[in-house]
Amino acid sequence: MEKSQSKDKKIYNNSCIIISKASISMKKYIFITLFLIGAIYALSLREEVSPLNLSSFKNTSPIKKQHWGTCWAFATISSLESNILINKLDHTHDLSEYHLDKYNGFNRDGRVSDPKREWFSTQGEGFEGSNIDNLKQGVMVHLGGDYTVAAAYLSGTLGAVEESKTPSITSERSFREFGNSKTTGILLENNYTYVFPKSIQWLTLSGSDEEKRERIQSAISIHGSVASSQYMEDTPVGMYRGSEVHLNLTKTKPNHAVSLVGWDDDFLFKGHKGAWIVKDSDHIDEETNKKIPLFYIPYDDLITAKDKKLGGVVFKDVSKRPSNTKIYNHALHGWQYSIENGEAVKNSYQISGRETLYGLGIYIPEPSDTIKITILKNGNKMQEIDYSSSYPGFYYLETNSLEVNKKDTIEIIQENKSNIYALDSSFWLDILLSSEEDILKPQWIGSNASEGESLYKKNNKWLDLVNRQEEKSDISFKNANFPILIYTSRYEK
């Protein structure tokens, strides 16, 4: 807005400043002019646009380029790497996404009809799947997963491994480097040092959008980046201070996994206040063909930091797994259902050798729950553990060292105050890829169970889970198990 005064006064408008020379000497005129030019230049520097830069996020691992449909694996590993950095764990923060992709326990065997076209590719015929419950029923390798898949892998195997000990996957044609078996390409075992998260928490299963946002912001500050998702479109809705803005206000189903590494409450774009700062493994500038590592997603997005299952998952307290660990687990696929049971549930295991039991793994499907764990050895009570959790998810519990021997029977009884328990059974896996093609629709993951593995208590009597029947239930109990795991160290002479 322009403001005019008398001839010898200053005149201001939005672009310049004019000073009457009649009222001041030439020396003063030059001095003031130079001073004002310097001030204007300094102001322009302060307002200079500065795109998001990864160097500003000290606890965020470097950007990696994904190949195939593996965004979920990259978002998972990014969270683990960030937690390693923030906690200064004495271990590399460069972990392998493709070991997770290959050995997650959900892949079926490859078929001659499986696709092989650019990013939308599998290993095809000859690939040996990891779903040992049913090798004919599972997801196609490279084509999707989610954070329950990642949790089952990280709790039910020795854990994530070093990137440096796996072959480099440099393109969508790196089938040979990936390998079709445990002994080719990326190896199942290769003198790895394994790491695993002691807890995996789902932060968005309940609560208001504001509560979810506060939980995720707190998790980022304390534990590092949080795995999330979005509905991704290649073209941004605009730019903010030199970085892309992606915003979905219509879709309710995610199609891409990302990492939330920070936030900006002062962000303002077309009326949308506040935004997440997002790390991505798959976004390319179509004009320059360069990787776009960081961008904004406003808080108003319908999916990011809000989706119940994929809105915000934190992989925290990452630790090294003892290399001589043996894992006993009946629920290969972890937590896929939640059921109500009024009394208690348990898993029974027969020990295969001379070992020391040192830890348990349990899933808690309800927020703010209180848990009681009882450990029995050959029918005798050895230890009780009381535990409380704020958020649903997986929890590793340390136990007293318990010496066990071959053919000992170990029973783990879990009693949740909520009476809600996690369950694994055959299920449809939504693979986080959106398309009308049949091969991109949810995939059937076959599970397997046997009598005597998982039991539930009803009217003070233990009943076998595989014989359970419920009307109006979509759970196949004949293939069901409770995800209660035990960890032992094998005796070494």
mmCIF file of C-alpha atoms in Angstrom, residues 48-306:
data_model
loop_
_atom_site.group_PDB
_atom_site.id
_atom_site.type_symbol
_atom_site.label_atom_id
_atom_site.label_comp_id
_atom_site.label_asym_id
_atom_site.label_seq_id
_atom_site.Cartn_x
_atom_site.Cartn_y
_atom_site.Cartn_z
ATOM 1 C CA GLU A 48 15.605 -17.266 0.543
ATOM 2 C CA VAL A 49 13.896 -20.567 -0.247
ATOM 3 C CA SER A 50 15.773 -23.588 1.132
ATOM 4 C CA PRO A 51 14.541 -27.062 0.071
ATOM 5 C CA LEU A 52 14.478 -29.882 2.592
ATOM 6 C CA ASN A 53 17.936 -31.355 3.099
ATOM 7 C CA LEU A 54 18.714 -34.751 4.650
ATOM 8 C CA SER A 55 21.727 -33.291 6.468
ATOM 9 C CA SER A 56 19.303 -31.432 8.748
ATOM 10 C CA PHE A 57 18.014 -34.755 10.097
ATOM 11 C CA LYS A 58 20.945 -36.225 12.032
ATOM 12 C CA ASN A 59 19.136 -39.362 13.171
ATOM 13 C CA THR A 60 17.883 -40.276 9.723
ATOM 14 C CA SER A 61 19.767 -42.832 7.629
ATOM 15 C CA PRO A 62 20.769 -42.083 4.016
ATOM 16 C CA ILE A 63 18.262 -42.312 1.184
ATOM 17 C CA LYS A 64 18.162 -45.598 -0.718
ATOM 18 C CA LYS A 65 16.451 -46.289 -4.028
ATOM 19 C CA GLN A 66 13.992 -49.154 -3.911
ATOM 20 C CA HIS A 67 13.442 -51.628 -6.728
ATOM 21 C CA TRP A 68 10.242 -53.589 -7.315
ATOM 22 C CA GLY A 69 7.290 -53.239 -4.917
ATOM 23 C CA THR A 70 9.359 -53.119 -1.731
ATOM 24 C CA CYS A 71 8.429 -49.730 -0.242
ATOM 25 C CA TRP A 72 7.144 -51.383 2.943
ATOM 26 C CA ALA A 73 10.529 -53.041 3.519
ATOM 27 C CA PHE A 74 12.374 -49.757 2.979
ATOM 28 C CA ALA A 75 10.106 -47.866 5.405
ATOM 29 C CA THR A 76 10.591 -50.606 8.004
ATOM 30 C CA ILE A 77 14.365 -50.695 7.698
ATOM 31 C CA SER A 78 14.516 -46.883 7.736
ATOM 32 C CA SER A 79 12.834 -46.897 11.153
ATOM 33 C CA LEU A 80 15.291 -49.519 12.476
ATOM 34 C CA GLU A 81 18.280 -47.591 11.124
ATOM 35 C CA SER A 82 17.048 -44.341 12.636
ATOM 36 C CA ASN A 83 16.621 -45.999 16.036
ATOM 37 C CA ILE A 84 20.175 -47.368 15.823
ATOM 38 C CA LEU A 85 21.434 -43.834 15.152
ATOM 39 C CA ILE A 86 19.434 -42.115 17.884
ATOM 40 C CA ASN A 87 20.435 -44.708 20.502
ATOM 41 C CA LYS A 88 24.049 -44.924 19.276
ATOM 42 C CA LEU A 89 23.940 -48.723 19.098
ATOM 43 C CA ASP A 90 27.339 -50.241 18.339
ATOM 44 C CA HIS A 91 26.209 -51.643 15.012
ATOM 45 C CA THR A 92 25.999 -50.451 11.425
ATOM 46 C CA HIS A 93 22.920 -48.420 10.562
ATOM 47 C CA ASP A 94 22.942 -49.738 6.993
ATOM 48 C CA LEU A 95 20.596 -52.741 7.007
ATOM 49 C CA SER A 96 19.292 -54.972 4.230
ATOM 50 C CA GLU A 97 15.782 -54.382 2.895
ATOM 51 C CA TYR A 98 16.019 -57.315 0.503
ATOM 52 C CA HIS A 99 16.806 -59.892 3.189
ATOM 53 C CA LEU A 100 13.445 -58.877 4.655
ATOM 54 C CA ASP A 101 11.871 -59.049 1.204
ATOM 55 C CA LYS A 102 13.204 -62.578 0.628
ATOM 56 C CA TYR A 103 12.861 -64.298 4.022
ATOM 57 C CA ASN A 104 9.800 -62.688 5.622
ATOM 58 C CA GLY A 105 7.784 -65.927 5.837
ATOM 59 C CA PHE A 106 4.936 -64.764 3.573
ATOM 60 C CA ASN A 107 6.275 -65.447 0.057
ATOM 61 C CA ARG A 108 4.987 -68.394 -1.944
ATOM 62 C CA ASP A 109 7.036 -70.359 -4.469
ATOM 63 C CA GLY A 110 7.519 -68.698 -7.839
ATOM 64 C CA ARG A 111 5.468 -69.674 -10.873
ATOM 65 C CA VAL A 112 6.063 -69.473 -14.610
ATOM 66 C CA SER A 113 3.060 -67.141 -14.872
ATOM 67 C CA ASP A 114 4.428 -64.626 -12.347
ATOM 68 C CA PRO A 115 5.060 -61.181 -13.896
ATOM 69 C CA LYS A 116 8.470 -59.887 -14.910
ATOM 70 C CA ARG A 117 8.121 -56.394 -16.311
ATOM 71 C CA GLU A 118 10.222 -53.490 -15.073
ATOM 72 C CA TRP A 119 9.365 -52.590 -11.449
ATOM 73 C CA PHE A 120 6.361 -54.911 -11.476
ATOM 74 C CA SER A 121 8.448 -58.075 -11.351
ATOM 75 C CA THR A 122 8.854 -61.212 -9.293
ATOM 76 C CA GLN A 123 11.658 -63.779 -9.382
ATOM 77 C CA GLY A 124 9.386 -66.027 -11.453
ATOM 78 C CA GLU A 125 9.600 -69.792 -11.736
ATOM 79 C CA GLY A 126 12.253 -71.410 -9.561
ATOM 80 C CA PHE A 127 12.003 -69.026 -6.617
ATOM 81 C CA GLU A 128 11.806 -70.841 -3.273
ATOM 82 C CA GLY A 129 9.232 -69.148 -1.059
ATOM 83 C CA SER A 130 9.535 -68.495 2.675
ATOM 84 C CA ASN A 131 5.937 -69.306 3.688
ATOM 85 C CA ILE A 132 6.836 -72.731 5.053
ATOM 86 C CA ASP A 133 3.261 -73.126 6.346
ATOM 87 C CA ASN A 134 2.048 -73.356 2.749
ATOM 88 C CA LEU A 135 4.485 -72.706 -0.106
ATOM 89 C CA LYS A 136 1.652 -72.578 -2.655
ATOM 90 C CA GLN A 137 -0.257 -69.822 -0.870
ATOM 91 C CA GLY A 138 1.418 -66.511 -0.243
ATOM 92 C CA VAL A 139 2.441 -63.191 -1.685
ATOM 93 C CA MET A 140 4.601 -62.949 -4.799
ATOM 94 C CA VAL A 141 8.112 -61.909 -3.814
ATOM 95 C CA HIS A 142 8.906 -58.214 -4.509
ATOM 96 C CA LEU A 143 5.211 -57.321 -4.844
ATOM 97 C CA GLY A 144 4.080 -55.907 -1.563
ATOM 98 C CA GLY A 145 3.781 -56.390 2.164
ATOM 99 C CA ASP A 146 2.974 -54.359 5.246
ATOM 100 C CA TYR A 147 4.178 -53.743 8.792
ATOM 101 C CA THR A 148 2.619 -56.922 10.200
ATOM 102 C CA VAL A 149 4.800 -58.800 7.685
ATOM 103 C CA ALA A 150 7.830 -56.860 8.919
ATOM 104 C CA ALA A 151 6.928 -57.510 12.560
ATOM 105 C CA ALA A 152 6.577 -61.266 11.973
ATOM 106 C CA TYR A 153 10.009 -61.325 10.302
ATOM 107 C CA LEU A 154 11.725 -59.281 13.025
ATOM 108 C CA SER A 155 10.206 -61.297 15.882
ATOM 109 C CA GLY A 156 10.154 -64.763 14.321
ATOM 110 C CA THR A 157 13.611 -64.806 12.723
ATOM 111 C CA LEU A 158 16.967 -63.754 14.125
ATOM 112 C CA GLY A 159 16.338 -60.279 12.705
ATOM 113 C CA ALA A 160 17.606 -57.710 10.226
ATOM 114 C CA VAL A 161 21.104 -58.073 8.738
ATOM 115 C CA GLU A 162 23.896 -55.881 7.418
ATOM 116 C CA GLU A 163 23.513 -54.497 3.904
ATOM 117 C CA SER A 164 27.249 -54.935 3.335
ATOM 118 C CA LYS A 165 26.929 -58.727 3.566
ATOM 119 C CA THR A 166 24.310 -58.980 0.833
ATOM 120 C CA PRO A 167 24.724 -58.475 -2.940
ATOM 121 C CA SER A 168 23.787 -55.043 -4.277
ATOM 122 C CA ILE A 169 20.395 -54.772 -5.952
ATOM 123 C CA THR A 170 20.938 -52.028 -8.524
ATOM 124 C CA SER A 171 18.023 -52.409 -10.927
ATOM 125 C CA GLU A 172 14.740 -54.167 -11.665
ATOM 126 C CA ARG A 173 16.829 -56.789 -13.498
ATOM 127 C CA SER A 174 18.920 -57.825 -10.473
ATOM 128 C CA PHE A 175 17.243 -61.241 -10.259
ATOM 129 C CA ARG A 176 20.525 -63.167 -10.133
ATOM 130 C CA GLU A 177 21.932 -60.950 -7.367
ATOM 131 C CA PHE A 178 18.751 -61.484 -5.336
ATOM 132 C CA GLY A 179 18.840 -65.249 -5.841
ATOM 133 C CA ASN A 180 16.119 -67.890 -5.856
ATOM 134 C CA SER A 181 17.202 -69.967 -2.842
ATOM 135 C CA LYS A 182 18.725 -69.741 0.625
ATOM 136 C CA THR A 183 22.171 -70.467 -0.801
ATOM 137 C CA THR A 184 22.160 -68.135 -3.824
ATOM 138 C CA GLY A 185 22.183 -64.341 -4.079
ATOM 139 C CA ILE A 186 21.076 -62.899 -0.757
ATOM 140 C CA LEU A 187 21.847 -65.709 1.670
ATOM 141 C CA LEU A 188 19.669 -66.740 4.570
ATOM 142 C CA GLU A 189 22.787 -67.128 6.730
ATOM 143 C CA ASN A 190 26.089 -65.393 6.099
ATOM 144 C CA ASN A 191 27.832 -64.775 9.415
ATOM 145 C CA TYR A 192 25.460 -61.877 9.995
ATOM 146 C CA THR A 193 25.170 -59.824 13.156
ATOM 147 C CA TYR A 194 21.418 -59.670 13.678
ATOM 148 C CA VAL A 195 19.410 -56.807 15.165
ATOM 149 C CA PHE A 196 15.781 -56.720 16.233
ATOM 150 C CA PRO A 197 13.394 -54.226 17.881
ATOM 151 C CA LYS A 198 12.348 -55.055 21.430
ATOM 152 C CA SER A 199 9.001 -53.420 20.742
ATOM 153 C CA ILE A 200 6.975 -52.596 17.649
ATOM 154 C CA GLN A 201 4.119 -50.215 18.372
ATOM 155 C CA TRP A 202 1.087 -49.308 16.279
ATOM 156 C CA LEU A 203 0.395 -45.661 17.164
ATOM 157 C CA THR A 204 -2.717 -45.023 15.073
ATOM 158 C CA LEU A 205 -5.082 -47.899 15.858
ATOM 159 C CA SER A 206 -7.131 -45.658 18.132
ATOM 160 C CA GLY A 207 -7.629 -42.035 19.122
ATOM 161 C CA SER A 208 -8.367 -38.756 17.389
ATOM 162 C CA ASP A 209 -6.238 -37.391 14.543
ATOM 163 C CA GLU A 210 -4.643 -34.941 16.960
ATOM 164 C CA GLU A 211 -3.802 -37.711 19.435
ATOM 165 C CA LYS A 212 -2.261 -39.799 16.657
ATOM 166 C CA ARG A 213 -0.193 -36.818 15.525
ATOM 167 C CA GLU A 214 1.107 -36.159 19.031
ATOM 168 C CA ARG A 215 2.073 -39.816 19.506
ATOM 169 C CA ILE A 216 3.992 -39.902 16.238
ATOM 170 C CA GLN A 217 5.776 -36.616 16.935
ATOM 171 C CA SER A 218 6.824 -37.913 20.339
ATOM 172 C CA ALA A 219 8.019 -41.199 18.828
ATOM 173 C CA ILE A 220 10.103 -39.405 16.190
ATOM 174 C CA SER A 221 11.740 -37.252 18.871
ATOM 175 C CA ILE A 222 12.567 -40.174 21.184
ATOM 176 C CA HIS A 223 12.956 -43.228 18.932
ATOM 177 C CA GLY A 224 13.600 -41.943 15.395
ATOM 178 C CA SER A 225 11.649 -42.148 12.162
ATOM 179 C CA VAL A 226 8.181 -43.696 12.127
ATOM 180 C CA ALA A 227 6.941 -45.978 9.335
ATOM 181 C CA SER A 228 3.766 -44.708 7.682
ATOM 182 C CA SER A 229 1.969 -44.688 4.334
ATOM 183 C CA GLN A 230 0.276 -42.446 1.804
ATOM 184 C CA TYR A 231 -1.646 -42.479 -1.449
ATOM 185 C CA MET A 232 1.191 -41.500 -3.773
ATOM 186 C CA GLU A 233 0.781 -39.763 -7.099
ATOM 187 C CA ASP A 234 3.819 -38.808 -9.166
ATOM 188 C CA THR A 235 2.763 -35.192 -9.610
ATOM 189 C CA PRO A 236 2.826 -33.017 -6.470
ATOM 190 C CA VAL A 237 -0.007 -30.625 -5.648
ATOM 191 C CA GLY A 238 2.554 -27.819 -5.430
ATOM 192 C CA MET A 239 5.818 -26.600 -3.936
ATOM 193 C CA TYR A 240 6.599 -25.166 -0.516
ATOM 194 C CA ARG A 241 9.937 -23.437 0.041
ATOM 195 C CA GLY A 242 11.550 -25.427 -2.759
ATOM 196 C CA SER A 243 10.216 -28.881 -1.831
ATOM 197 C CA GLU A 244 7.307 -30.884 -3.190
ATOM 198 C CA VAL A 245 3.967 -31.089 -1.419
ATOM 199 C CA HIS A 246 1.885 -34.257 -1.732
ATOM 200 C CA LEU A 247 -1.656 -34.236 -0.421
ATOM 201 C CA ASN A 248 -4.459 -36.769 -0.720
ATOM 202 C CA LEU A 249 -7.965 -35.631 0.181
ATOM 203 C CA THR A 250 -10.003 -38.275 -1.673
ATOM 204 C CA LYS A 251 -8.437 -41.752 -1.414
ATOM 205 C CA THR A 252 -8.891 -43.845 1.729
ATOM 206 C CA LYS A 253 -6.603 -46.763 0.881
ATOM 207 C CA PRO A 254 -2.799 -46.309 0.882
ATOM 208 C CA ASN A 255 -0.666 -47.480 -2.024
ATOM 209 C CA HIS A 256 2.827 -46.589 -0.815
ATOM 210 C CA ALA A 257 4.873 -46.850 2.392
ATOM 211 C CA VAL A 258 7.064 -43.970 3.580
ATOM 212 C CA SER A 259 9.016 -42.814 6.633
ATOM 213 C CA LEU A 260 8.063 -39.810 8.748
ATOM 214 C CA VAL A 261 11.315 -38.145 9.834
ATOM 215 C CA GLY A 262 10.067 -34.790 11.120
ATOM 216 C CA TRP A 263 7.319 -32.201 10.989
ATOM 217 C CA ASP A 264 6.745 -28.475 10.497
ATOM 218 C CA ASP A 265 3.917 -26.886 12.458
ATOM 219 C CA ASP A 266 4.530 -23.552 10.672
ATOM 220 C CA PHE A 267 3.937 -25.082 7.236
ATOM 221 C CA LEU A 268 1.129 -23.269 5.402
ATOM 222 C CA PHE A 269 0.031 -24.250 1.914
ATOM 223 C CA LYS A 270 -3.321 -23.311 0.372
ATOM 224 C CA GLY A 271 -4.976 -23.200 3.763
ATOM 225 C CA HIS A 272 -3.403 -26.430 5.031
ATOM 226 C CA LYS A 273 -1.547 -25.745 8.283
ATOM 227 C CA GLY A 274 1.237 -28.038 9.453
ATOM 228 C CA ALA A 275 2.922 -30.921 7.624
ATOM 229 C CA TRP A 276 4.978 -34.081 7.997
ATOM 230 C CA ILE A 277 8.472 -34.224 6.542
ATOM 231 C CA VAL A 278 8.647 -37.470 4.623
ATOM 232 C CA LYS A 279 11.557 -39.660 3.547
ATOM 233 C CA ASP A 280 10.819 -41.761 0.472
ATOM 234 C CA SER A 281 12.525 -44.595 -1.399
ATOM 235 C CA ASP A 282 10.707 -44.420 -4.724
ATOM 236 C CA HIS A 283 9.990 -40.833 -5.798
ATOM 237 C CA ILE A 284 11.673 -39.512 -8.947
ATOM 238 C CA ASP A 285 11.539 -36.058 -10.550
ATOM 239 C CA GLU A 286 10.091 -36.898 -13.968
ATOM 240 C CA GLU A 287 11.810 -33.921 -15.619
ATOM 241 C CA THR A 288 15.332 -34.444 -14.254
ATOM 242 C CA ASN A 289 15.046 -38.181 -13.425
ATOM 243 C CA LYS A 290 16.684 -37.420 -10.061
ATOM 244 C CA LYS A 291 15.693 -38.904 -6.722
ATOM 245 C CA ILE A 292 13.434 -36.736 -4.547
ATOM 246 C CA PRO A 293 14.347 -37.889 -1.047
ATOM 247 C CA LEU A 294 12.267 -35.574 1.139
ATOM 248 C CA PHE A 295 8.915 -33.851 0.712
ATOM 249 C CA TYR A 296 5.930 -32.557 2.670
ATOM 250 C CA ILE A 297 2.592 -34.211 3.408
ATOM 251 C CA PRO A 298 0.175 -31.831 5.201
ATOM 252 C CA TYR A 299 -1.521 -32.968 8.392
ATOM 253 C CA ASP A 300 -4.843 -32.819 6.525
ATOM 254 C CA ASP A 301 -3.917 -35.821 4.360
ATOM 255 C CA LEU A 302 -6.507 -38.588 4.783
ATOM 256 C CA ILE A 303 -4.034 -41.476 5.177
ATOM 257 C CA THR A 304 -0.584 -40.411 6.398
ATOM 258 C CA ALA A 305 -0.315 -40.633 10.205
ATOM 259 C CA LYS A 306 -4.001 -41.629 10.359
#
